CSV table of C-alpha atoms in Angstrom, one decimal:
chain,number,residue,atom,x,y,z
A,1,MET,CA,22.2,0.2,-31.3
A,2,GLN,CA,24.2,2.4,-29.1
A,3,LEU,CA,22.1,5.3,-30.1
A,4,LEU,CA,18.9,3.2,-29.3
A,5,ALA,CA,20.5,2.4,-26.0
A,6,SER,CA,21.1,6.2,-25.2
A,7,LEU,CA,17.8,6.9,-26.3
A,8,ARG,CA,16.5,4.3,-23.9
A,9,GLN,CA,18.5,5.6,-21.2
A,10,TRP,CA,17.3,9.1,-21.4
A,11,ARG,CA,13.7,8.5,-22.1
A,12,PRO,CA,11.7,10.0,-19.0
A,13,SER,CA,9.8,7.9,-16.4
A,14,ARG,CA,6.2,8.0,-15.8
A,15,LEU,CA,6.9,9.5,-12.5
A,16,GLY,CA,9.1,12.1,-14.0
A,17,LEU,CA,6.4,12.8,-16.7
A,18,LYS,CA,3.7,13.2,-13.9
A,19,LEU,CA,6.0,15.3,-12.1
A,20,PHE,CA,6.5,17.5,-15.2
A,21,VAL,CA,3.1,17.9,-16.1
A,22,ALA,CA,1.9,18.6,-12.4
A,23,ILE,CA,4.6,21.5,-11.8
A,24,LEU,CA,4.1,23.0,-15.1
A,25,SER,CA,0.2,22.7,-14.8
A,26,VAL,CA,0.3,24.4,-11.1
A,27,ASN,CA,2.5,27.2,-12.4
A,28,VAL,CA,0.5,27.7,-15.6
A,29,ALA,CA,-2.6,28.1,-13.5
A,30,ILE,CA,-1.1,30.4,-10.9
A,31,ALA,CA,0.3,32.4,-13.9
A,32,ALA,CA,-3.1,32.8,-15.6
A,33,SER,CA,-4.7,33.6,-12.5
A,34,VAL,CA,-2.3,36.3,-11.2
A,35,PHE,CA,-2.7,37.8,-15.0
A,36,LEU,CA,-6.4,37.7,-14.7
A,37,ALA,CA,-6.5,39.0,-11.1
A,38,VAL,CA,-4.1,42.0,-12.0
A,39,THR,CA,-5.8,42.8,-15.1
A,40,TYR,CA,-9.1,43.0,-13.2
A,41,SER,CA,-7.7,45.0,-10.5
A,42,ILE,CA,-6.2,47.3,-12.8
A,43,ASP,CA,-9.3,47.9,-14.8
A,44,ARG,CA,-11.3,48.5,-11.8
A,45,GLY,CA,-8.9,50.2,-9.7
A,46,PHE,CA,-7.5,52.5,-12.6
A,47,LEU,CA,-11.3,53.3,-13.4
A,48,GLU,CA,-11.8,54.5,-10.0
A,49,TYR,CA,-8.7,56.4,-9.8
A,50,LEU,CA,-9.7,58.2,-13.0
A,51,ASN,CA,-13.0,58.9,-11.7
A,52,GLN,CA,-11.6,60.6,-8.5
A,53,ALA,CA,-8.8,62.2,-10.5
A,54,GLN,CA,-11.0,63.6,-13.2
A,55,GLU,CA,-13.4,64.9,-10.6
A,56,ARG,CA,-10.5,66.7,-8.7
A,57,ARG,CA,-9.4,68.3,-12.0
A,58,ALA,CA,-12.9,69.6,-13.0
A,59,THR,CA,-13.4,71.1,-9.6
A,60,LEU,CA,-10.1,72.9,-9.8
A,61,LEU,CA,-10.8,73.9,-13.3
A,62,ALA,CA,-14.4,75.2,-12.4
A,63,ASP,CA,-13.0,77.4,-9.6
A,64,GLY,CA,-10.6,79.1,-12.0
A,65,LEU,CA,-13.2,79.6,-14.4
A,66,ILE,CA,-15.7,81.2,-12.2
A,67,THR,CA,-13.1,83.6,-10.9
A,68,ARG,CA,-12.5,84.5,-14.8
A,69,TRP,CA,-16.1,85.1,-15.3
A,70,GLU,CA,-16.5,87.2,-12.1
A,71,THR,CA,-13.2,89.3,-13.8
A,72,GLN,CA,-14.9,89.5,-17.2
A,73,GLY,CA,-18.5,89.3,-16.3
A,74,SER,CA,-19.4,86.8,-19.1
A,75,TRP,CA,-18.0,84.1,-21.5
A,76,GLY,CA,-17.8,86.6,-24.4
A,77,TRP,CA,-14.1,86.6,-24.0
A,78,LEU,CA,-13.7,83.0,-24.4
A,79,GLU,CA,-16.2,82.9,-27.5
A,80,GLN,CA,-14.1,85.5,-29.1
A,81,SER,CA,-10.6,83.7,-28.7
A,82,PRO,CA,-11.3,79.8,-28.3
A,83,GLU,CA,-7.8,79.2,-29.0
A,84,ARG,CA,-7.3,80.2,-25.6
A,85,TRP,CA,-9.2,77.4,-23.9
A,86,PRO,CA,-6.1,74.7,-23.8
A,87,TYR,CA,-3.8,77.2,-22.2
A,88,ILE,CA,-6.7,78.0,-19.7
A,89,VAL,CA,-7.0,74.4,-18.7
A,90,ARG,CA,-3.4,73.7,-18.4
A,91,PHE,CA,-2.9,77.0,-16.5
A,92,GLU,CA,-5.9,76.2,-14.0
A,93,LEU,CA,-4.7,72.6,-13.6
A,94,GLY,CA,-1.2,73.9,-12.8
A,95,GLN,CA,0.4,72.0,-15.9
A,96,GLU,CA,1.6,75.1,-17.9
A,97,HIS,CA,5.1,74.4,-17.5
A,98,ARG,CA,5.2,70.9,-18.4
A,99,ASP,CA,6.2,69.9,-21.8
A,100,ARG,CA,4.0,66.9,-21.8
A,101,PRO,CA,0.8,67.5,-19.8
A,102,SER,CA,-1.1,64.8,-18.0
A,103,PRO,CA,-3.2,62.8,-20.2
A,104,LEU,CA,-6.0,63.3,-17.8
A,105,GLY,CA,-5.6,67.2,-18.0
A,106,GLU,CA,-6.2,67.6,-21.7
A,107,ALA,CA,-8.2,70.6,-23.0
A,108,GLN,CA,-10.2,68.0,-25.2
A,109,ASP,CA,-11.4,66.1,-22.2
A,110,PHE,CA,-13.5,69.4,-21.2
A,111,ALA,CA,-16.3,71.4,-22.5
A,112,LEU,CA,-18.3,74.5,-21.3
A,113,ARG,CA,-21.7,76.0,-22.0
A,114,ASN,CA,-23.4,79.0,-21.1
A,115,SER,CA,-26.4,79.1,-18.4
A,116,ASP,CA,-28.6,78.9,-21.3
A,117,GLY,CA,-27.2,75.5,-22.7
A,118,ARG,CA,-25.3,77.4,-25.6
A,119,PHE,CA,-21.8,75.8,-26.0
A,120,VAL,CA,-18.8,78.3,-25.3
A,121,VAL,CA,-16.2,75.5,-25.9
A,122,PRO,CA,-18.0,72.4,-27.4
A,123,PRO,CA,-16.7,68.8,-27.0
A,124,VAL,CA,-14.0,67.9,-29.5
A,125,ASP,CA,-15.8,64.6,-30.2
A,126,THR,CA,-18.5,66.1,-32.5
A,127,ALA,CA,-19.6,62.5,-33.5
A,128,ARG,CA,-20.8,61.7,-30.1
A,129,GLY,CA,-21.4,65.2,-29.0
A,130,SER,CA,-21.7,65.5,-25.0
A,131,ASN,CA,-23.9,62.2,-24.6
A,132,GLY,CA,-22.4,60.5,-21.5
A,133,TRP,CA,-20.3,63.4,-20.4
A,134,ARG,CA,-20.6,64.6,-16.6
A,135,TRP,CA,-21.7,68.4,-16.0
A,136,LEU,CA,-20.9,70.4,-13.0
A,137,THR,CA,-22.8,73.7,-12.6
A,138,LEU,CA,-20.8,76.8,-12.1
A,139,TYR,CA,-21.9,79.3,-9.5
A,140,SER,CA,-21.3,83.0,-9.0
A,141,ASP,CA,-22.2,85.5,-6.2
A,142,MET,CA,-21.1,88.5,-8.6
A,143,THR,CA,-24.6,88.3,-10.8
A,144,PRO,CA,-26.8,91.6,-11.4
A,145,SER,CA,-29.2,90.3,-8.9
A,146,GLY,CA,-26.4,89.9,-6.1
A,147,ASN,CA,-27.7,86.2,-5.7
A,148,SER,CA,-25.8,83.2,-6.2
A,149,GLU,CA,-26.9,82.1,-9.6
A,150,PRO,CA,-25.6,79.6,-12.3
A,151,ILE,CA,-23.5,81.1,-14.9
A,152,GLY,CA,-22.7,78.0,-16.6
A,153,GLU,CA,-21.7,74.2,-16.7
A,154,LEU,CA,-18.4,72.6,-17.1
A,155,GLY,CA,-18.5,69.2,-18.7
A,156,PHE,CA,-15.7,66.8,-18.6
A,157,ARG,CA,-15.3,63.4,-20.3
A,158,PRO,CA,-16.3,60.3,-18.2
A,159,PRO,CA,-13.4,57.9,-17.5
A,160,GLN,CA,-15.2,54.9,-19.4
A,161,ASP,CA,-14.6,57.3,-22.6
A,162,MET,CA,-11.2,58.1,-21.8
A,163,MET,CA,-10.2,54.5,-21.2
A,164,GLU,CA,-10.0,54.1,-25.0
A,165,ARG,CA,-7.2,56.5,-25.3
A,166,MET,CA,-5.7,55.7,-21.7
A,167,GLU,CA,-5.1,51.8,-23.0
A,168,SER,CA,-2.9,52.9,-25.7
A,169,ARG,CA,-0.8,54.8,-23.2
A,170,PHE,CA,-1.2,53.1,-20.0
A,171,LEU,CA,-3.0,49.8,-20.0
A,172,GLU,CA,-1.7,48.4,-23.2
A,173,ARG,CA,1.7,48.7,-21.9
A,174,GLN,CA,0.9,47.3,-18.6
A,175,GLN,CA,-0.7,44.2,-20.0
A,176,ARG,CA,2.3,43.8,-22.3
A,177,ASN,CA,4.3,43.6,-19.3
A,178,LEU,CA,2.1,41.5,-17.5
A,179,VAL,CA,2.2,38.8,-20.7
A,180,LEU,CA,6.1,38.9,-20.5
A,181,ILE,CA,5.9,38.2,-16.8
A,182,VAL,CA,3.7,35.3,-17.6
A,183,VAL,CA,5.6,34.0,-20.4
A,184,SER,CA,8.9,34.2,-18.4
A,185,LEU,CA,7.2,32.4,-15.6
A,186,GLY,CA,6.0,29.8,-18.1
A,187,LEU,CA,9.4,29.3,-19.3
A,188,ALA,CA,10.8,29.1,-15.7
A,189,SER,CA,8.3,26.6,-14.9
A,190,LEU,CA,8.9,24.5,-18.1
A,191,LEU,CA,12.8,24.6,-17.1
A,192,LEU,CA,12.0,23.8,-13.5
A,193,ALA,CA,9.6,21.0,-14.1
A,194,GLY,CA,11.8,19.4,-16.8
A,195,GLY,CA,14.9,19.6,-14.7
A,196,LEU,CA,13.2,18.2,-11.5
A,197,SER,CA,11.5,15.5,-13.7
A,198,TRP,CA,14.7,14.3,-15.1
A,199,TRP,CA,16.2,14.4,-11.8
A,200,LEU,CA,13.7,12.5,-10.0
A,201,GLY,CA,13.0,10.2,-13.0
A,202,ARG,CA,16.9,9.3,-13.4
A,203,ARG,CA,16.9,8.5,-9.6
A,204,THR,CA,13.9,6.5,-9.6
A,205,ARG,CA,14.9,4.7,-12.9
A,206,ALA,CA,18.1,3.6,-11.2
A,207,LEU,CA,16.3,2.4,-8.0
A,208,ALA,CA,13.8,0.3,-10.2
A,209,GLY,CA,16.6,-1.1,-12.2
A,210,ALA,CA,18.4,-1.9,-9.2
A,211,THR,CA,15.3,-3.6,-7.5
A,212,LEU,CA,14.8,-5.5,-10.8
A,213,ARG,CA,18.2,-7.0,-10.6
A,214,LEU,CA,17.9,-7.7,-6.9
A,215,THR,CA,14.7,-9.8,-7.6
A,216,GLU,CA,16.7,-11.5,-10.3
A,217,GLY,CA,19.2,-12.8,-7.5
A,218,ASP,CA,21.9,-10.1,-8.2
A,219,TYR,CA,22.6,-9.4,-4.7
A,220,HIS,CA,26.0,-7.5,-5.7
A,221,THR,CA,23.6,-4.8,-6.8
A,222,ARG,CA,24.6,-1.1,-5.2
A,223,LEU,CA,23.0,2.1,-5.3
A,224,SER,CA,25.3,5.2,-5.1
A,225,GLU,CA,24.5,7.3,-2.2
A,226,ARG,CA,24.9,11.4,-2.9
A,227,GLY,CA,23.0,13.8,-0.7
A,228,ARG,CA,21.1,13.8,2.4
A,229,ASP,CA,17.3,13.8,1.0
A,230,GLU,CA,15.0,11.0,1.1
A,231,LEU,CA,16.0,9.5,-1.9
A,232,SER,CA,19.6,9.0,-0.8
A,233,SER,CA,18.2,7.5,2.4
A,234,LEU,CA,16.2,5.0,0.3
A,235,ALA,CA,19.4,4.4,-1.5
A,236,ARG,CA,21.2,3.5,1.8
A,237,ASP,CA,18.5,1.3,3.0
A,238,PHE,CA,18.5,-0.5,-0.4
A,239,ASN,CA,22.3,-1.3,-0.1
A,240,VAL,CA,21.8,-2.4,3.4
A,241,LEU,CA,18.9,-4.7,2.3
A,242,ALA,CA,21.0,-5.9,-0.8
A,243,ALA,CA,23.9,-6.7,1.5
A,244,THR,CA,21.6,-8.3,4.4
A,245,LEU,CA,20.2,-10.7,1.2
A,246,GLU,CA,23.4,-11.4,0.2
A,247,ALA,CA,24.9,-12.5,3.5
A,248,SER,CA,21.7,-14.3,4.0
A,249,ARG,CA,22.2,-16.2,0.7
A,250,ASP,CA,25.6,-16.8,1.7
A,251,ALA,CA,25.0,-18.0,5.1
A,252,ARG,CA,22.1,-20.3,3.7
A,253,ALA,CA,24.7,-21.8,1.5
A,254,ARG,CA,27.1,-22.3,4.2
A,255,TRP,CA,24.4,-23.8,6.4
A,256,VAL,CA,23.3,-26.3,3.7
A,257,SER,CA,26.7,-27.3,3.2
A,258,ASP,CA,27.9,-27.6,6.6
A,259,THR,CA,24.8,-29.4,7.4
A,260,ALA,CA,25.4,-32.2,4.6
A,261,HIS,CA,28.7,-32.5,5.6
A,262,GLU,CA,27.8,-32.9,9.5
A,263,LEU,CA,25.3,-35.6,8.4
A,264,ARG,CA,27.4,-37.3,5.7
A,265,THR,CA,30.2,-38.2,8.3
A,266,PRO,CA,27.9,-40.4,10.7
A,267,LEU,CA,26.0,-41.8,7.6
A,268,ALA,CA,29.4,-42.7,6.0
A,269,VAL,CA,30.5,-44.5,9.1
A,270,LEU,CA,27.0,-46.4,9.4
A,271,ARG,CA,27.4,-47.4,5.7
A,272,GLY,CA,30.8,-48.5,6.1
A,273,GLU,CA,29.9,-50.9,9.2
A,274,ILE,CA,26.7,-52.2,7.8
A,275,GLU,CA,28.6,-53.3,4.4
A,276,ALA,CA,31.3,-54.6,6.7
A,277,MET,CA,28.8,-56.8,8.2
A,278,GLN,CA,27.1,-57.7,5.2
A,279,ASP,CA,30.4,-59.2,3.6
A,280,GLY,CA,31.0,-60.9,6.7
A,281,ILE,CA,34.4,-58.8,7.4
A,282,ARG,CA,32.7,-57.8,11.0
A,283,PRO,CA,30.6,-60.2,13.0
A,284,LEU,CA,26.8,-59.3,13.5
A,285,ASN,CA,27.1,-59.2,17.4
A,286,GLN,CA,26.2,-57.1,20.3
A,287,GLU,CA,29.4,-55.0,20.2
A,288,ASN,CA,29.1,-54.0,16.4
A,289,LEU,CA,25.2,-53.3,16.9
A,290,GLY,CA,26.3,-50.8,19.8
A,291,SER,CA,28.7,-49.0,17.6
A,292,LEU,CA,25.7,-48.5,15.1
A,293,ALA,CA,23.2,-47.4,17.9
A,294,GLN,CA,25.9,-44.9,18.9
A,295,GLU,CA,25.9,-43.3,15.4
A,296,VAL,CA,22.2,-43.3,15.1
A,297,ALA,CA,22.2,-41.5,18.5
A,298,GLN,CA,24.6,-38.8,17.1
A,299,LEU,CA,22.5,-38.6,13.9
A,300,GLU,CA,19.3,-38.0,16.3
A,301,ARG,CA,20.9,-35.7,18.5
A,302,LEU,CA,22.0,-33.5,15.3
A,303,VAL,CA,18.7,-33.6,13.9
A,304,THR,CA,17.1,-32.6,17.0
A,305,ASP,CA,19.3,-29.6,17.5
A,306,LEU,CA,18.8,-28.6,13.5
A,307,ARG,CA,14.9,-28.8,14.5
A,308,LEU,CA,15.4,-26.6,17.6
A,309,LEU,CA,17.2,-23.8,15.7
A,310,SER,CA,14.8,-23.8,12.7
A,311,GLN,CA,11.9,-23.6,15.2
A,312,SER,CA,13.8,-20.6,16.9
A,313,ASP,CA,14.1,-18.9,13.6
A,314,ALA,CA,10.5,-19.5,12.8
A,315,GLY,CA,9.7,-18.1,16.2
A,316,ALA,CA,7.7,-21.1,16.9
A,317,LEU,CA,10.3,-22.8,19.7
A,318,ASP,CA,8.2,-24.6,22.3
A,319,ILE,CA,8.8,-22.4,25.5
A,320,GLN,CA,7.0,-22.0,28.6
A,321,LEU,CA,7.8,-19.1,30.5
A,322,ALA,CA,6.8,-18.8,34.3
A,323,PRO,CA,8.2,-17.2,37.2
A,324,MET,CA,11.1,-19.5,38.7
A,325,ASN,CA,14.0,-19.3,40.7
A,326,LEU,CA,17.2,-19.1,38.6
A,327,SER,CA,19.7,-19.5,41.3
A,328,GLU,CA,18.1,-23.0,42.2
A,329,SER,CA,18.2,-23.9,38.4
A,330,LEU,CA,21.7,-23.1,38.0
A,331,LYS,CA,23.0,-24.5,41.2
A,332,GLY,CA,21.1,-27.9,40.8
A,333,ARG,CA,22.8,-28.4,37.4
A,334,LEU,CA,26.0,-27.6,38.4
A,335,SER,CA,25.7,-30.1,41.3
A,336,ASP,CA,24.6,-32.9,38.8
A,337,ALA,CA,27.7,-32.2,36.8
A,338,ASP,CA,30.1,-33.1,39.2
A,339,ARG,CA,31.2,-36.6,37.8
A,340,TRP,CA,30.9,-35.0,34.5
A,341,LEU,CA,33.5,-32.2,35.2
A,342,GLU,CA,35.6,-34.7,37.2
A,343,GLU,CA,36.0,-36.9,34.2
A,344,SER,CA,37.0,-33.8,32.2
A,345,GLY,CA,39.5,-33.0,34.6
A,346,LEU,CA,37.8,-29.6,35.5
A,347,THR,CA,37.6,-27.8,39.1
A,348,LEU,CA,34.4,-25.8,39.4
A,349,SER,CA,34.1,-23.0,41.7
A,350,SER,CA,30.7,-21.1,41.8
A,351,GLN,CA,29.5,-18.0,43.5
A,352,LEU,CA,25.6,-17.7,43.1
A,353,THR,CA,23.5,-14.9,44.7
A,354,PRO,CA,20.4,-16.8,46.0
A,355,GLY,CA,16.7,-16.2,45.4
A,356,ILE,CA,17.1,-14.3,41.9
A,357,MET,CA,13.7,-14.9,40.2
A,358,ILE,CA,13.3,-14.7,36.3
A,359,GLN,CA,10.6,-15.7,33.7
A,360,GLY,CA,12.1,-18.8,32.5
A,361,ASP,CA,11.1,-22.6,31.1
A,362,ALA,CA,13.1,-24.8,33.5
A,363,GLN,CA,13.3,-27.4,31.1
A,364,ARG,CA,15.0,-24.9,28.5
A,365,LEU,CA,17.2,-23.6,31.1
A,366,ARG,CA,18.6,-26.9,32.0
A,367,GLN,CA,19.4,-27.6,28.4
A,368,LEU,CA,21.2,-24.3,28.4
A,369,TRP,CA,23.4,-25.3,31.2
A,370,SER,CA,24.2,-28.6,29.8
A,371,ASN,CA,25.2,-26.9,26.1
A,372,LEU,CA,27.7,-24.2,28.3
A,373,LEU,CA,28.9,-27.4,30.2
A,374,ASP,CA,29.5,-29.4,27.1
A,375,ASN,CA,31.3,-26.6,25.4
A,376,SER,CA,33.5,-26.1,28.5
A,377,CYS,CA,34.2,-29.6,29.0
A,378,ALA,CA,35.0,-30.4,25.4
A,379,TYR,CA,37.3,-27.6,24.8
A,380,THR,CA,39.3,-27.0,28.0
A,381,GLN,CA,42.3,-28.8,28.4
A,382,PRO,CA,42.6,-30.7,31.5
A,383,PRO,CA,43.6,-29.7,34.4
A,384,GLY,CA,41.6,-26.9,34.0
A,385,GLU,CA,39.2,-24.6,35.9
A,386,LEU,CA,35.3,-23.7,35.5
A,387,ARG,CA,34.3,-20.5,37.2
A,388,VAL,CA,30.4,-19.9,37.3
A,389,SER,CA,28.8,-16.4,39.2
A,390,LEU,CA,25.4,-15.1,39.5
A,391,THR,CA,24.8,-11.5,40.6
A,392,CYS,CA,21.9,-9.1,40.3
A,393,VAL,CA,22.9,-5.9,38.2
A,394,SER,CA,20.6,-2.9,37.2
A,395,GLY,CA,17.5,-4.9,37.2
A,396,HIS,CA,19.1,-8.0,35.6
A,397,ALA,CA,20.1,-11.4,36.4
A,398,VAL,CA,23.7,-11.3,35.3
A,399,ILE,CA,25.7,-14.8,34.9
A,400,THR,CA,29.3,-14.9,34.2
A,401,TRP,CA,30.8,-18.4,32.6
A,402,GLU,CA,34.5,-18.8,32.6
A,403,ASP,CA,36.9,-21.6,31.8
A,404,SER,CA,40.6,-21.7,31.6
A,405,SER,CA,42.7,-22.1,28.4
A,406,PRO,CA,42.8,-22.6,25.7
A,407,GLY,CA,41.3,-19.3,24.6
A,408,VAL,CA,39.6,-17.9,21.3
A,409,PRO,CA,41.2,-15.4,19.1
A,410,GLU,CA,39.1,-12.0,19.7
A,411,SER,CA,38.5,-12.0,15.8
A,412,GLU,CA,36.6,-15.3,16.1
A,413,LEU,CA,34.6,-14.3,19.3
A,414,SER,CA,31.7,-12.9,17.2
A,415,ARG,CA,31.4,-16.0,14.9
A,416,LEU,CA,31.0,-18.7,18.0
A,417,THR,CA,27.3,-18.6,18.1
A,418,GLU,CA,27.1,-19.4,14.4
A,419,ARG,CA,25.7,-22.7,13.4
A,420,LEU,CA,28.1,-25.2,12.5
A,421,TYR,CA,31.3,-23.0,13.3
A,422,ARG,CA,34.4,-24.2,14.9
A,423,VAL,CA,37.3,-22.3,15.6
A,424,GLU,CA,40.5,-23.4,13.9
A,425,GLY,CA,42.9,-23.8,16.5
A,426,SER,CA,43.5,-24.9,19.8
A,427,ARG,CA,39.7,-25.1,20.6
A,428,ASN,CA,38.9,-27.5,17.8
A,429,ARG,CA,39.1,-30.7,19.0
A,430,ALA,CA,37.7,-34.0,17.4
A,431,SER,CA,35.6,-34.5,20.2
A,432,GLY,CA,33.9,-31.2,19.9
A,433,GLY,CA,30.6,-32.3,18.9
A,434,SER,CA,28.4,-30.9,16.1
A,435,GLY,CA,29.2,-27.3,16.5
A,436,LEU,CA,25.5,-26.4,17.1
A,437,GLY,CA,25.5,-26.1,20.9
A,438,LEU,CA,26.5,-22.7,21.1
A,439,SER,CA,24.0,-21.6,18.6
A,440,ILE,CA,21.3,-23.4,20.5
A,441,ALA,CA,22.6,-21.7,23.8
A,442,SER,CA,22.2,-18.3,22.0
A,443,ALA,CA,18.7,-19.3,20.8
A,444,LEU,CA,17.5,-20.4,24.2
A,445,VAL,CA,19.0,-17.2,26.1
A,446,ASN,CA,17.1,-15.1,23.1
A,447,ALA,CA,13.9,-16.8,23.8
A,448,HIS,CA,14.0,-15.9,27.7
A,449,GLY,CA,14.6,-12.0,26.6
A,450,GLY,CA,18.1,-12.4,27.7
A,451,ILE,CA,21.6,-11.6,26.0
A,452,LEU,CA,24.6,-13.9,25.3
A,453,SER,CA,27.8,-12.3,24.8
A,454,PRO,CA,31.5,-13.9,24.4
A,455,GLY,CA,34.6,-12.4,26.0
A,456,ALA,CA,38.1,-13.3,27.0
A,457,SER,CA,38.4,-15.2,30.7
A,458,GLU,CA,41.0,-13.9,33.1
A,459,LEU,CA,41.4,-17.6,33.7
A,460,GLY,CA,43.0,-17.8,29.9
A,461,GLY,CA,40.0,-19.4,28.3
A,462,LEU,CA,36.5,-18.2,27.4
A,463,LYS,CA,34.2,-15.9,29.1
A,464,TRP,CA,30.5,-15.8,28.2
A,465,THR,CA,28.1,-13.4,29.9
A,466,LEU,CA,24.3,-14.0,30.1
A,467,ARG,CA,22.0,-11.2,31.0
A,468,PHE,CA,18.3,-12.0,32.0
A,469,PRO,CA,15.6,-9.5,32.9
A,470,LEU,CA,14.6,-10.0,36.5
A,471,PHE,CA,10.9,-11.1,37.3
A,472,ILE,CA,9.0,-8.4,39.1
A,473,ALA,CA,5.8,-9.5,40.8
A,474,SER,CA,2.8,-7.3,40.6
C-alpha cells in the first residue's frame, strides 16, 4: 500500500507532461533544424570552396608546367618519366616539404594531354576516364612560330567527383560531430524538460490538493512559500485566502452564536412573564403589558440593527447622498441631546467649524450621532465629560468625539466595531445595549466614504475620529 501511495505521489501531472512534451519537442525541432541547416551549409559552402581552391591550384600548376615546357621544348621528358608527375604537382603547389599533402593537391586529381589531344598524364580513374573533368588550355609564346599557341591542356577533377573522397575524410567527420552535438542537445533537453515538468508538476499538484481540501472545508490548509517566483506569490495568495476564509468562518459562527444569545435573553424574559400571567402569578394589567411591550421593543431594535448590518454587508444599505451642511447636522443633534446627557451625568463641550459641506444622508447621519451618544452615555461614569470638535483638514471633515473615563485597553480598540462585541471590564455595563451600536456607526461612516478609527482620549476615556471627504461644488 505504501508503494502504491508513493507511486501516486510521484506520478507526473498533466501540466508537467504537457510542459515536458513541449520543451522536448521544441528542442528536438531546433536541433533537427540546426543539423539540416548546417549540413546543407557545409555541403554547399564546402563545394564552392572546393571549386575555388581547385581552380587556384590548377592555375598555379599550369604556370609551372608552361615554364617546364618552355625549358624542355616538349612533353617528351614527362612521357619518358611519368613517375615524376606526383613530385611536379607537389612542387608546383608548394607541398614538397609536407609529409601529408593537402587532399586537394594530390597528383591523381590532375591530368595532362598534348595539343593534339594525346594524354601525357592520363587520368587515374580509368573506369570513368576524363568525363566530367575540367580542362585548362596551356599557352606559350616560345613556339617555333613565335606566336602564343596552345601547347596542351591541364585537366583537373571537378569538386563533385572529389566529394566522394572528401566525405570520408572531412564531411563524415563533421556530420558525426553534428550528430554528437544533436544527441547531446536532445539528452540535455530531455533532462531539462523532465526536471522542469517534475518541479512544476509537484508544485501545481500541491496547489491542486490544497485547493481541494479548502473546498472541502479544511481552512487550516497552508502551502509552503519558497522563492520569489509567480508560484510562490500564488502560494502566498492562497494562504491569505485560506486564512481569510478561516477567519470568516469563525466570525460567522461567532456572529450566529452571539445573535442567538442576544435574541434568547429578551425571548426568555417574554416567555417567563407570559407564563406567569397564564399561571395567575402575575396579573394581566397595564403595568405587566407595558413590561412585555418593552421587551418586544428591544427585540424590534435588535432585529432592525441586524437588518441594517446585513444590508451594509450586501452593499444594499438604503442611503441617499446629497450635498448637506455637516456642521448644522451635528450641532442640531447635540442640542437635542441636552436632557439625555444631563440625565447621564455628562457635560458637553463642543467646537464646531461652521459651513462644512459633505455628500451625506441627513437621516443616516442623525442615526450615527445617536449611536455615538448612546455609547458615551451608556459607558461613561458620571459625572463625566463629552467633548466634540469639527474641523477641516487636508480636504476632509474631521470630527473628534471624546469622553471621559473609563477607558478601553489598547489591545481592545481594534475590536470595538465588531458585532455584538463588548469589552470585558470597566466599560461593560449591564445597560450597554446589544453591542451593535458601534458596528452600525462604522457601517454608516463607510457608506459615506469616511473612516472611523478609535483611540485613547485625553479625558481618560475613548476617542473616536471620523473623517469624511468634503463636498466640492463643480
